[in-house]
Short mmCIF file of N, CA, C and O in Angstrom, two decimals:
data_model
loop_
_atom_site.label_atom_id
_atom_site.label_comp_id
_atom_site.label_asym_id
_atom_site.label_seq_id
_atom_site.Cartn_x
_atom_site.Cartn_y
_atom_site.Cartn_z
N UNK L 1 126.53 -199.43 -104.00
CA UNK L 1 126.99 -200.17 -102.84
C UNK L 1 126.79 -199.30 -101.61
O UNK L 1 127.17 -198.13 -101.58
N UNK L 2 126.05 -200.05 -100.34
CA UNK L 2 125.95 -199.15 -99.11
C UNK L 2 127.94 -199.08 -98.72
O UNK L 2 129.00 -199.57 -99.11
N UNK L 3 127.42 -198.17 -97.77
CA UNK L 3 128.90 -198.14 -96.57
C UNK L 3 129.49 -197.47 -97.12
O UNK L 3 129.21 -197.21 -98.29
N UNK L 4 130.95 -196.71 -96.26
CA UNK L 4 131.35 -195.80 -97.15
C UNK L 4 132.47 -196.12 -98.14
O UNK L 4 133.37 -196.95 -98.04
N UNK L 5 132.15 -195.06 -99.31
CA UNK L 5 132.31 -195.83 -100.80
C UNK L 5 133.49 -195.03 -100.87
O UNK L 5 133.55 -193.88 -100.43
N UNK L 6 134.74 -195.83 -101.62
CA UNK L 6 135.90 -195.37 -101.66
C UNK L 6 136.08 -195.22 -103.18
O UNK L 6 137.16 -195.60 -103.65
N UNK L 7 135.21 -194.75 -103.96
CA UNK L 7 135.09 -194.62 -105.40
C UNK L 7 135.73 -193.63 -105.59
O UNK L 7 135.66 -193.61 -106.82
N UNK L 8 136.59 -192.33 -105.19
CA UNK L 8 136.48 -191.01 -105.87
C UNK L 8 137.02 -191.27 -106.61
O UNK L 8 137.60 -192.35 -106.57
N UNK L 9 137.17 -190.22 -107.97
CA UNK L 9 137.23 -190.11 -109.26
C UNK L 9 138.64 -189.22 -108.92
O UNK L 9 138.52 -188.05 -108.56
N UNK L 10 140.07 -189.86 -109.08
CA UNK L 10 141.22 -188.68 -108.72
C UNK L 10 142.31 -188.98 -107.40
O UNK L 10 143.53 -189.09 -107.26
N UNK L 11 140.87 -189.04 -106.37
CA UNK L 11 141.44 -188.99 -105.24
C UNK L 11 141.83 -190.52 -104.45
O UNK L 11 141.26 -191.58 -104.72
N UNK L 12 142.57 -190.41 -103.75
CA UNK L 12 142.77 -191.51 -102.53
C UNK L 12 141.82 -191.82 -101.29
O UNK L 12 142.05 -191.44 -100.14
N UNK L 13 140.78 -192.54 -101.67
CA UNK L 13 140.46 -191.90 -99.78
C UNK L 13 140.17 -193.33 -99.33
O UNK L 13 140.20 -194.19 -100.22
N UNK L 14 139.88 -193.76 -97.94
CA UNK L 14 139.90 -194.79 -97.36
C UNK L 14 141.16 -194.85 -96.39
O UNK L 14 141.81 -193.81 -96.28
N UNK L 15 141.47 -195.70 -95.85
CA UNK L 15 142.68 -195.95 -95.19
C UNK L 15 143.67 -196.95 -95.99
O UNK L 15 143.36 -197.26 -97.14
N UNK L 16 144.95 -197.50 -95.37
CA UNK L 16 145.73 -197.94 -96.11
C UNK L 16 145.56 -199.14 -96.94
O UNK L 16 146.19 -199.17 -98.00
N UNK L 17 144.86 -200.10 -96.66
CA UNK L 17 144.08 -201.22 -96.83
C UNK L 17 143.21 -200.94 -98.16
O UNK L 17 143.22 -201.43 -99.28
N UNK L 18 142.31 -199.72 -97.39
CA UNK L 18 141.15 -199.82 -99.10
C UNK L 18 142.16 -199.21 -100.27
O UNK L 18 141.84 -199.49 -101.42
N UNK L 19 143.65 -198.21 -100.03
CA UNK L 19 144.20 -197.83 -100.98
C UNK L 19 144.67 -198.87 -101.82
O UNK L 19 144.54 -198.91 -103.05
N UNK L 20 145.27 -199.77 -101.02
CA UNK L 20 146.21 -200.87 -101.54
C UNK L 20 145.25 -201.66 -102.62
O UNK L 20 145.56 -201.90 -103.79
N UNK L 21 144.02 -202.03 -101.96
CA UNK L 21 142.94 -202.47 -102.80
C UNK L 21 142.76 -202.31 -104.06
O UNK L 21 142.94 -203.02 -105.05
N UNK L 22 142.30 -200.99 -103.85
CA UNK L 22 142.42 -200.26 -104.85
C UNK L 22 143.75 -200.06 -106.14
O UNK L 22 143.76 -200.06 -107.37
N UNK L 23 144.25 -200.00 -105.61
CA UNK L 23 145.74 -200.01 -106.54
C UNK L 23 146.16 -201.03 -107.18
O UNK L 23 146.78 -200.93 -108.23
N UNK L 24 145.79 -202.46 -106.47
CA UNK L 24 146.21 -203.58 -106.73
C UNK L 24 144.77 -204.19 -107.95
O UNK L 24 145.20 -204.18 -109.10
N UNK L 25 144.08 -204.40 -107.91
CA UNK L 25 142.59 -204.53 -108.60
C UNK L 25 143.16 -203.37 -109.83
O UNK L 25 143.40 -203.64 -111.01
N UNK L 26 143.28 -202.18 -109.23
CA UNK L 26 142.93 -201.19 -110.70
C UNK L 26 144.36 -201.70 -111.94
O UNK L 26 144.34 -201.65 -113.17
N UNK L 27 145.57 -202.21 -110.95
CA UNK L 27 146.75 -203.04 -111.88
C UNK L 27 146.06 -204.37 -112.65
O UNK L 27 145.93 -204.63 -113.85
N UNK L 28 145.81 -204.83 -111.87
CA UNK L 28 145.79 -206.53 -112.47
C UNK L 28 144.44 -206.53 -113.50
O UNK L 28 144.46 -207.41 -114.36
N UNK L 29 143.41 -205.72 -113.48
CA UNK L 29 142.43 -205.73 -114.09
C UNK L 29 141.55 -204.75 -114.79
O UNK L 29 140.44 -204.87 -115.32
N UNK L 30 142.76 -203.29 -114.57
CA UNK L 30 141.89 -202.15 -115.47
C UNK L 30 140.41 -201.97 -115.91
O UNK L 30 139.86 -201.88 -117.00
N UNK L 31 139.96 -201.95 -114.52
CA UNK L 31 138.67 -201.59 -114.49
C UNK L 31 137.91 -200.76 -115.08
O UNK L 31 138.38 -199.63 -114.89
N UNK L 32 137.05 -200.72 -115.65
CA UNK L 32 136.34 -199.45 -116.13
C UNK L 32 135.46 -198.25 -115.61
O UNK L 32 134.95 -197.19 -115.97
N UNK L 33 135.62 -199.16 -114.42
CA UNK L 33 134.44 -198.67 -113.13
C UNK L 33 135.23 -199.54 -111.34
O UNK L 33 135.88 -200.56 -111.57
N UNK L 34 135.19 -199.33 -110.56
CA UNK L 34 135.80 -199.58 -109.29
C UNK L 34 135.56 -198.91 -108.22
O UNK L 34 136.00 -197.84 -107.79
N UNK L 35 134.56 -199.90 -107.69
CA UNK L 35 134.25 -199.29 -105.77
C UNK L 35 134.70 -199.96 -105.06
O UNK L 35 134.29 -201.12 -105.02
N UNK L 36 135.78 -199.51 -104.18
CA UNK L 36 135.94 -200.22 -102.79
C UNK L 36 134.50 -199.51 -101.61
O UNK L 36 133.94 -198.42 -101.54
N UNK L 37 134.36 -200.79 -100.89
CA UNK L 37 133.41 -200.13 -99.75
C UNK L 37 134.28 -201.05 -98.66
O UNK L 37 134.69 -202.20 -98.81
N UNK L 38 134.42 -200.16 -97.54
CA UNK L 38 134.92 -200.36 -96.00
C UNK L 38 133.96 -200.79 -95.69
O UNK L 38 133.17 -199.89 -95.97
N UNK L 39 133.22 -201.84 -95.13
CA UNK L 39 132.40 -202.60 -94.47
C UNK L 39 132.58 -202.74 -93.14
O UNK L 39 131.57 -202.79 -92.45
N UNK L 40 133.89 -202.86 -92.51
CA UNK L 40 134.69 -202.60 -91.39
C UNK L 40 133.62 -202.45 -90.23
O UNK L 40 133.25 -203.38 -89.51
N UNK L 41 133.17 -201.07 -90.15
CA UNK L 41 132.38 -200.58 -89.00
C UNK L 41 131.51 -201.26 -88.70
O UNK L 41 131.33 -201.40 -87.49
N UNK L 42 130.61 -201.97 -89.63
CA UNK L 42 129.65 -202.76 -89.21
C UNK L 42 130.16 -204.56 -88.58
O UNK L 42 129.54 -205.55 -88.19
N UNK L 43 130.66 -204.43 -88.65
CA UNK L 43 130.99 -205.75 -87.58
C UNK L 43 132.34 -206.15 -86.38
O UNK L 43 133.08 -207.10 -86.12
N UNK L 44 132.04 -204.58 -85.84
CA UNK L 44 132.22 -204.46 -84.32
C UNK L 44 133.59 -204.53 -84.18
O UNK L 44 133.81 -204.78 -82.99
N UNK L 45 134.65 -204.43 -84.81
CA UNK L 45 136.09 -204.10 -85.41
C UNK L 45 136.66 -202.63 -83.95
O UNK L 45 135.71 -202.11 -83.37
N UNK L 46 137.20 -202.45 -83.79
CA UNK L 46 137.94 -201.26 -83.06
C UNK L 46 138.09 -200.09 -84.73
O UNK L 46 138.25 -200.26 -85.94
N UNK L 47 137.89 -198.95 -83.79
CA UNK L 47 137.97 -197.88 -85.06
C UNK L 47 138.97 -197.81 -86.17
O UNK L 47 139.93 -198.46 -85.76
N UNK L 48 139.17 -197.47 -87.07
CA UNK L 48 140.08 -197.88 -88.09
C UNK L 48 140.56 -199.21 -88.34
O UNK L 48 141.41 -199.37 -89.21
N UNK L 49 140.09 -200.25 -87.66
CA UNK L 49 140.16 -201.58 -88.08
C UNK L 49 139.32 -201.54 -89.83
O UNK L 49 138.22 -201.07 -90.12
N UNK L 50 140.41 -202.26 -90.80
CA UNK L 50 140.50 -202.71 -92.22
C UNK L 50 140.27 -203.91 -92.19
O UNK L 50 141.37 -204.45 -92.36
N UNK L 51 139.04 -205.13 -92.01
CA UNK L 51 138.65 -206.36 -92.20
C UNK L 51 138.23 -206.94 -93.18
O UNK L 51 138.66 -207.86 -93.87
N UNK L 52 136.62 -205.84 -93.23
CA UNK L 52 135.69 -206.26 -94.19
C UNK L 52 135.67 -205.22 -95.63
O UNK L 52 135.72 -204.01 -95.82
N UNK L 53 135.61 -206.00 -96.19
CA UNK L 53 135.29 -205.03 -97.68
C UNK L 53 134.44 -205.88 -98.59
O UNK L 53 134.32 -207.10 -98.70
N UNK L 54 133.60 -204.31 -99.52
CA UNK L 54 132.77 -205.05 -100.75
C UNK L 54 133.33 -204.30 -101.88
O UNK L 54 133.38 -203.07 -101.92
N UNK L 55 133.74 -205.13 -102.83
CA UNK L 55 134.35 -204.51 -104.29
C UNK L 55 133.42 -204.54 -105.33
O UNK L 55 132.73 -205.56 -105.32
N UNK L 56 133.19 -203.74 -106.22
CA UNK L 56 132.56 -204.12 -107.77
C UNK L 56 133.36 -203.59 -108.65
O UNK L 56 133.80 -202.45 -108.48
N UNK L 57 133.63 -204.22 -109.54
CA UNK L 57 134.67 -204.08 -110.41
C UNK L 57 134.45 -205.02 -112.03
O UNK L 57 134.38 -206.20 -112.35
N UNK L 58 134.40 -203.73 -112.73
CA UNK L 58 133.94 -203.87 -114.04
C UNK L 58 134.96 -204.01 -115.10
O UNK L 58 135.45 -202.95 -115.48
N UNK L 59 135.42 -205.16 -115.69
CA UNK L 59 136.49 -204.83 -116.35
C UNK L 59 136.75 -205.84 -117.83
O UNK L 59 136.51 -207.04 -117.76
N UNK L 60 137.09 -205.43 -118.68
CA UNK L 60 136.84 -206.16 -120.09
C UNK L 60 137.72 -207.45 -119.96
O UNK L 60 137.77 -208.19 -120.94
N UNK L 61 138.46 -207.81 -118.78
CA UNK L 61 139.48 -209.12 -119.07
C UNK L 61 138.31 -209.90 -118.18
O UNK L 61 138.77 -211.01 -117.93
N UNK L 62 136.74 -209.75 -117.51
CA UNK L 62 136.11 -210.57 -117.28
C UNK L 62 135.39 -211.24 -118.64
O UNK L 62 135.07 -212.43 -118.67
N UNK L 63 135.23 -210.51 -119.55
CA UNK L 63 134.65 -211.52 -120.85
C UNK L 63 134.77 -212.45 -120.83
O UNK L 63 135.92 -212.86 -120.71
N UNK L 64 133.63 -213.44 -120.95
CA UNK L 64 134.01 -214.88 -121.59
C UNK L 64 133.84 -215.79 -120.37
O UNK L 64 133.60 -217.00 -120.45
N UNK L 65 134.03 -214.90 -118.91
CA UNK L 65 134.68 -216.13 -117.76
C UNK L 65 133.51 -216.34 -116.97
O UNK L 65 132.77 -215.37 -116.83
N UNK L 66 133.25 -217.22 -116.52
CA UNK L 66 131.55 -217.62 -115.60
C UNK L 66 132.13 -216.99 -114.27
O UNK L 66 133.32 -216.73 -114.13
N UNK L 67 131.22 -216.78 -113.34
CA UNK L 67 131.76 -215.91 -112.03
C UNK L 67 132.76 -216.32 -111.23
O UNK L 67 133.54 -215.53 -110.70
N UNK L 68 132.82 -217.78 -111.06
CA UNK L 68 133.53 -218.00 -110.45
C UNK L 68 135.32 -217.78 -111.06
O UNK L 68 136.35 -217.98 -110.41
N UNK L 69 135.23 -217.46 -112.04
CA UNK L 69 136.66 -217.05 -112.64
C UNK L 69 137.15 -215.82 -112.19
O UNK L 69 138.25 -215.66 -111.66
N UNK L 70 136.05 -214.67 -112.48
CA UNK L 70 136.27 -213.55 -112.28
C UNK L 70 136.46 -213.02 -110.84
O UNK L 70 136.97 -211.94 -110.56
N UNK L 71 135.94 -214.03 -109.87
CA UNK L 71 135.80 -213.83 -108.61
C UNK L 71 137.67 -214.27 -108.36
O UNK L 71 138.35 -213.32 -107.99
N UNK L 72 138.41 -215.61 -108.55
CA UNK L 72 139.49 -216.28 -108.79
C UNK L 72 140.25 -215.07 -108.71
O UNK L 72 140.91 -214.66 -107.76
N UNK L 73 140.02 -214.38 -110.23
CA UNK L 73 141.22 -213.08 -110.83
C UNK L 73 141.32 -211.87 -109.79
O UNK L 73 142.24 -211.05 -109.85
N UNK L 74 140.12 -211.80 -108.69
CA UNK L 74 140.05 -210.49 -107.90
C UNK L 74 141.14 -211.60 -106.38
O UNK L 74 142.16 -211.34 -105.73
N UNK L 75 140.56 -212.32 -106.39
CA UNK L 75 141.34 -212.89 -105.11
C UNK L 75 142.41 -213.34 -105.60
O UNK L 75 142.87 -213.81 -104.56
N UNK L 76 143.24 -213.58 -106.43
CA UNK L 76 144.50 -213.69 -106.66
C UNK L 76 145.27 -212.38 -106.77
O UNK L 76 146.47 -212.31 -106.47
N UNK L 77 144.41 -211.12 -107.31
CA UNK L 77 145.35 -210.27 -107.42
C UNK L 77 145.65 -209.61 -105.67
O UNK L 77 146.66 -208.93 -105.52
N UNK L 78 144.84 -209.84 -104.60
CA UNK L 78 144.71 -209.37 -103.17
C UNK L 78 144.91 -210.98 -102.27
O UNK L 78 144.43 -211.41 -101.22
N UNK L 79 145.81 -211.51 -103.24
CA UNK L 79 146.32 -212.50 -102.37
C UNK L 79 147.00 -212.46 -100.79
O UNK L 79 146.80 -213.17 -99.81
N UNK L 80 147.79 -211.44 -101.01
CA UNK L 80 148.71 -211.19 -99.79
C UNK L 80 147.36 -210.64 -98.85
O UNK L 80 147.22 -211.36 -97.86
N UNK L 81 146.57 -209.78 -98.90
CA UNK L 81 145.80 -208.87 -98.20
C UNK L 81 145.08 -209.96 -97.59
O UNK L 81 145.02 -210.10 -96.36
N UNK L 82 144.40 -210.88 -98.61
CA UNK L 82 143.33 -212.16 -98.09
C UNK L 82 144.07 -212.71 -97.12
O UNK L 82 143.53 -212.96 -96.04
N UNK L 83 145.58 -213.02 -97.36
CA UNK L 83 146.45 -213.78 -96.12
C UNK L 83 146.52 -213.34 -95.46
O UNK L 83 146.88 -214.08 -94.55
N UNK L 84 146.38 -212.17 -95.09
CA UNK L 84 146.82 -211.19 -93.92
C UNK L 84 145.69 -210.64 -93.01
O UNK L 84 145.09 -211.44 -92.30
N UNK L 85 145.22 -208.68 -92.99
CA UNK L 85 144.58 -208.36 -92.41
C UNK L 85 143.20 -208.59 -93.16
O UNK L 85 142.26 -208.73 -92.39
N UNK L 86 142.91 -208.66 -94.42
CA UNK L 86 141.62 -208.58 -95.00
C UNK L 86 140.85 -209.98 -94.71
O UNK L 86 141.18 -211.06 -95.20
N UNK L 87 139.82 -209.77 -93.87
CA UNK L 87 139.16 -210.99 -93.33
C UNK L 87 138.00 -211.71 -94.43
O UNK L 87 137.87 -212.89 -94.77
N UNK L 88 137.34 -210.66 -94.78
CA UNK L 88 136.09 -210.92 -95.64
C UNK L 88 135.93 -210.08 -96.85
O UNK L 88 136.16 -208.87 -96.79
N UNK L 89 135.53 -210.67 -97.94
CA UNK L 89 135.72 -209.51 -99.28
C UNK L 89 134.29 -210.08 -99.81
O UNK L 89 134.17 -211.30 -99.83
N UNK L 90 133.05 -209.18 -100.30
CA UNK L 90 132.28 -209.28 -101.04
C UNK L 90 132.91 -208.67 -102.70
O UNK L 90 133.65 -207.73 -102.96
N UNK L 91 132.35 -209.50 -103.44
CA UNK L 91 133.07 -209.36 -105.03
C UNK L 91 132.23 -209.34 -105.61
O UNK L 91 131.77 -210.48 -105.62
N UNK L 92 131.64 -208.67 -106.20
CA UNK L 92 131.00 -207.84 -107.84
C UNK L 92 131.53 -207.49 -109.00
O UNK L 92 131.81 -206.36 -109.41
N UNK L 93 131.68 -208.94 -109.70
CA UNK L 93 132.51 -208.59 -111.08
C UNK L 93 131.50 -208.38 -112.15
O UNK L 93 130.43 -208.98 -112.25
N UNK L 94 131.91 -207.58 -112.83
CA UNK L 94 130.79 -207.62 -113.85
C UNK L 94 132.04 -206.95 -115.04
O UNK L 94 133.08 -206.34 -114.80
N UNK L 95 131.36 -207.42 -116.48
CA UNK L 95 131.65 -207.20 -117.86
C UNK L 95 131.26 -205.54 -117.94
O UNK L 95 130.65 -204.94 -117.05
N UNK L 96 131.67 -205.03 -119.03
CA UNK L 96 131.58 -203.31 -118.98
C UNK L 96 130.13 -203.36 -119.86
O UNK L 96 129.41 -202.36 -119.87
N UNK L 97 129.73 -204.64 -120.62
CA UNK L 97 128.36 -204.68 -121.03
C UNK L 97 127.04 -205.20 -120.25
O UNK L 97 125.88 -204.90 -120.52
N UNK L 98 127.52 -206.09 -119.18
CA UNK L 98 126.59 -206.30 -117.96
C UNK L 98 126.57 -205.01 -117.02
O UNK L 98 125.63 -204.76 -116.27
N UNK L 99 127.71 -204.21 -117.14
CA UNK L 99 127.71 -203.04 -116.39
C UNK L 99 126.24 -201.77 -116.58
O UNK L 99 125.44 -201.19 -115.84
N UNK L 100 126.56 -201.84 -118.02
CA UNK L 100 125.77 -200.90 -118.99
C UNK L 100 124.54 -201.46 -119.18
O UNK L 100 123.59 -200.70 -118.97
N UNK L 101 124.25 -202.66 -119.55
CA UNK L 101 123.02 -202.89 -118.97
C UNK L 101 122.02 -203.05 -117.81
O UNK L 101 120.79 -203.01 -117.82
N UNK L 102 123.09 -203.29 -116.60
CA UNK L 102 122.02 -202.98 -115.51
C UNK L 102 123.01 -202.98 -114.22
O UNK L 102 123.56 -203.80 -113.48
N UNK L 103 122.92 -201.55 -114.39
CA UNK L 103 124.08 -201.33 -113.21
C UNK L 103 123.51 -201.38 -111.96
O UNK L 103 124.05 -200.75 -111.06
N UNK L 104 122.45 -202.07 -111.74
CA UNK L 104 122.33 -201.87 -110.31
C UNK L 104 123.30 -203.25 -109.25
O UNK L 104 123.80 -204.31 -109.62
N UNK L 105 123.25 -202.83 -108.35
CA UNK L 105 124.50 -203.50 -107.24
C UNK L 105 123.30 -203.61 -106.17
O UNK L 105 122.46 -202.78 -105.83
N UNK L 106 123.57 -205.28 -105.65
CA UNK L 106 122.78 -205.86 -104.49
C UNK L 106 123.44 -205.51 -103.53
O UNK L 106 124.67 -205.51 -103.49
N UNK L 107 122.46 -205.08 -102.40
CA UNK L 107 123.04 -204.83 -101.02
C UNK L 107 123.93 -205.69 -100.57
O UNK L 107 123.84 -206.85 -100.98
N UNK L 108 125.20 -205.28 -99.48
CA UNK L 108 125.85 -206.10 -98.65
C UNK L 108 125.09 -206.82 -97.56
O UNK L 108 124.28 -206.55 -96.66
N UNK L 109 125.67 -207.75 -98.02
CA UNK L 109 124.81 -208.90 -96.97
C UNK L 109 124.73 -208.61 -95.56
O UNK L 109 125.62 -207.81 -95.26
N UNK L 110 124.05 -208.91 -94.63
CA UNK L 110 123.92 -208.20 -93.19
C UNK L 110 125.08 -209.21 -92.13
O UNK L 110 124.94 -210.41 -91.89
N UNK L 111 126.18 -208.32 -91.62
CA UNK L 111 126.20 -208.80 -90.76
C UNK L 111 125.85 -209.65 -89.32
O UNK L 111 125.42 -209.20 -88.26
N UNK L 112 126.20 -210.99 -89.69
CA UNK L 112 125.86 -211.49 -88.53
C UNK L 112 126.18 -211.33 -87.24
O UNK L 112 125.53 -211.77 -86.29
N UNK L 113 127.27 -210.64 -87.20
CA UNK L 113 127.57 -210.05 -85.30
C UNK L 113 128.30 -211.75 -84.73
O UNK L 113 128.17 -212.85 -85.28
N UNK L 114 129.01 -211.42 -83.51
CA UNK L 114 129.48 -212.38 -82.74
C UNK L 114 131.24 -212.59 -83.35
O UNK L 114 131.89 -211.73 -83.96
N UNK L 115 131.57 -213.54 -83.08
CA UNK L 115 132.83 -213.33 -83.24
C UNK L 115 133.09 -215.24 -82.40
O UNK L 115 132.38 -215.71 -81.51
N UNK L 116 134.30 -215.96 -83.06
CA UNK L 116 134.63 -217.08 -82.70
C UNK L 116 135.01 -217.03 -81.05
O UNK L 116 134.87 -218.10 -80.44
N UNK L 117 135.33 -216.25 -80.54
CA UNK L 117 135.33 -216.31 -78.98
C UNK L 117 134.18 -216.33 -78.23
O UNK L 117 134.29 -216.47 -77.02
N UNK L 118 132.91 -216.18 -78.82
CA UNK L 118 131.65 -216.08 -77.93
C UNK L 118 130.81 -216.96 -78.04
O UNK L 118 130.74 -217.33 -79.21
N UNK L 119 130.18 -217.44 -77.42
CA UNK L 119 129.58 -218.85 -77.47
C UNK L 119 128.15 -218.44 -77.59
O UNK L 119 127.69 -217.78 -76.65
N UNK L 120 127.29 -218.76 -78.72
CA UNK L 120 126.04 -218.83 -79.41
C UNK L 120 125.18 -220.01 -78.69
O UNK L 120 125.52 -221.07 -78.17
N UNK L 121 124.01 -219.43 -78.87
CA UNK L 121 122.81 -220.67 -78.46
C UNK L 121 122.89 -221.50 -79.22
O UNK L 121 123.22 -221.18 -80.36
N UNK L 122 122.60 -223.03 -78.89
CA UNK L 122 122.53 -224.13 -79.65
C UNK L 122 123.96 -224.57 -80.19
O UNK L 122 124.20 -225.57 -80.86
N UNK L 123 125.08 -223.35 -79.62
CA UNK L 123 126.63 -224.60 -80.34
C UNK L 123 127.19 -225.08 -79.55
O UNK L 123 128.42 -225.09 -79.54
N UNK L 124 126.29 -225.75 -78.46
CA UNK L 124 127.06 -226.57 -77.87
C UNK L 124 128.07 -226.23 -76.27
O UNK L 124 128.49 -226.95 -75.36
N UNK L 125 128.14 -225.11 -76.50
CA UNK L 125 128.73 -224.16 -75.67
C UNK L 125 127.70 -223.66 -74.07
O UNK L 125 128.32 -223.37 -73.05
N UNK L 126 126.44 -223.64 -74.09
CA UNK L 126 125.61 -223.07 -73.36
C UNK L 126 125.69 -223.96 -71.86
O UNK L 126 125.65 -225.17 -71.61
N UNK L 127 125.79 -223.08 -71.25
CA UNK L 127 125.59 -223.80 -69.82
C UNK L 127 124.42 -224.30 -69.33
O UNK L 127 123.39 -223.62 -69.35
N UNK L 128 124.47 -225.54 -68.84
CA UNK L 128 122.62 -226.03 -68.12
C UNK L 128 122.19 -225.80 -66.72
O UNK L 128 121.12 -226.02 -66.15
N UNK L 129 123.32 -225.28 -66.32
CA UNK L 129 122.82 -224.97 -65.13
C UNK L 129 122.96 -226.18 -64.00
O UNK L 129 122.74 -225.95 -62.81
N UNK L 130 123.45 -227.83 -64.64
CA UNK L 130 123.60 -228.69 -63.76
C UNK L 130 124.98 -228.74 -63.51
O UNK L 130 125.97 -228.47 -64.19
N UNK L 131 124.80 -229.18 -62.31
CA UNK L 131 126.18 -229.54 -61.91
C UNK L 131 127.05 -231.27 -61.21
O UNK L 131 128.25 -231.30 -60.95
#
């Protein structure tokens, strides 16, 4: 996973947000493997702003479940966070045998930039210049 990766092996790192993440995911689903990534910086947030995040999270209670389950079990356990400050979550669930067979992880999708206060070409919003 790009961005910076809140994986260490031991340690705490991230801010309070990716901890909680972290803590809450590694309870509800005993992962075998677990990256938080802060995505944050890339979409124009004030410094230490906690918005965006991408998780992958490998864990044997995904067996059996088609993605959209496993995706369900990560957003229910970061229910409160989704209600709150966590705006956007990319989710990478995978089985500890889809893990082992091909661990590679697709890039985070590219921020699109802008924000609901700014008015885009073509929505309607653009001035013509008549009066």
């Amino acid at each position: 996973m790009r961005g910076p990766l809140l994986a260490a092996a031991g340690g705490s790192m991230g801010g309070p947000l990716a901890r909680t993440i972290r803590a809450k995911l590694t309870a509800a689903l005993q992962p075998t493997h677990l990256e938080v990534r802060d995505d944050s910086p890339r979409h124009g947030g004030p410094p230490g702003a906690e918005t965006h995040f991408g998780v992958l999270v490998v864990s044997g209670r995904f067996s059996g479940l088609p993605p959209l389950q496993r995706h369900r079990l990560v957003h229910e356990a970061l229910r409160a966070e989704l209600a709150g400050p966590l705006h956007a979550l990319q989710v990478i669930a995978r089985t500890p045998e889809q893990w082992e067979s091909d661990p590679h992880v697709p890039p985070a999708p590219p921020c699109l930039g802008g924000s609901k206060r700014e008015q885009r070409r073509g929505d309607g919003g653009e001035e013509t210049g008549q009066q």
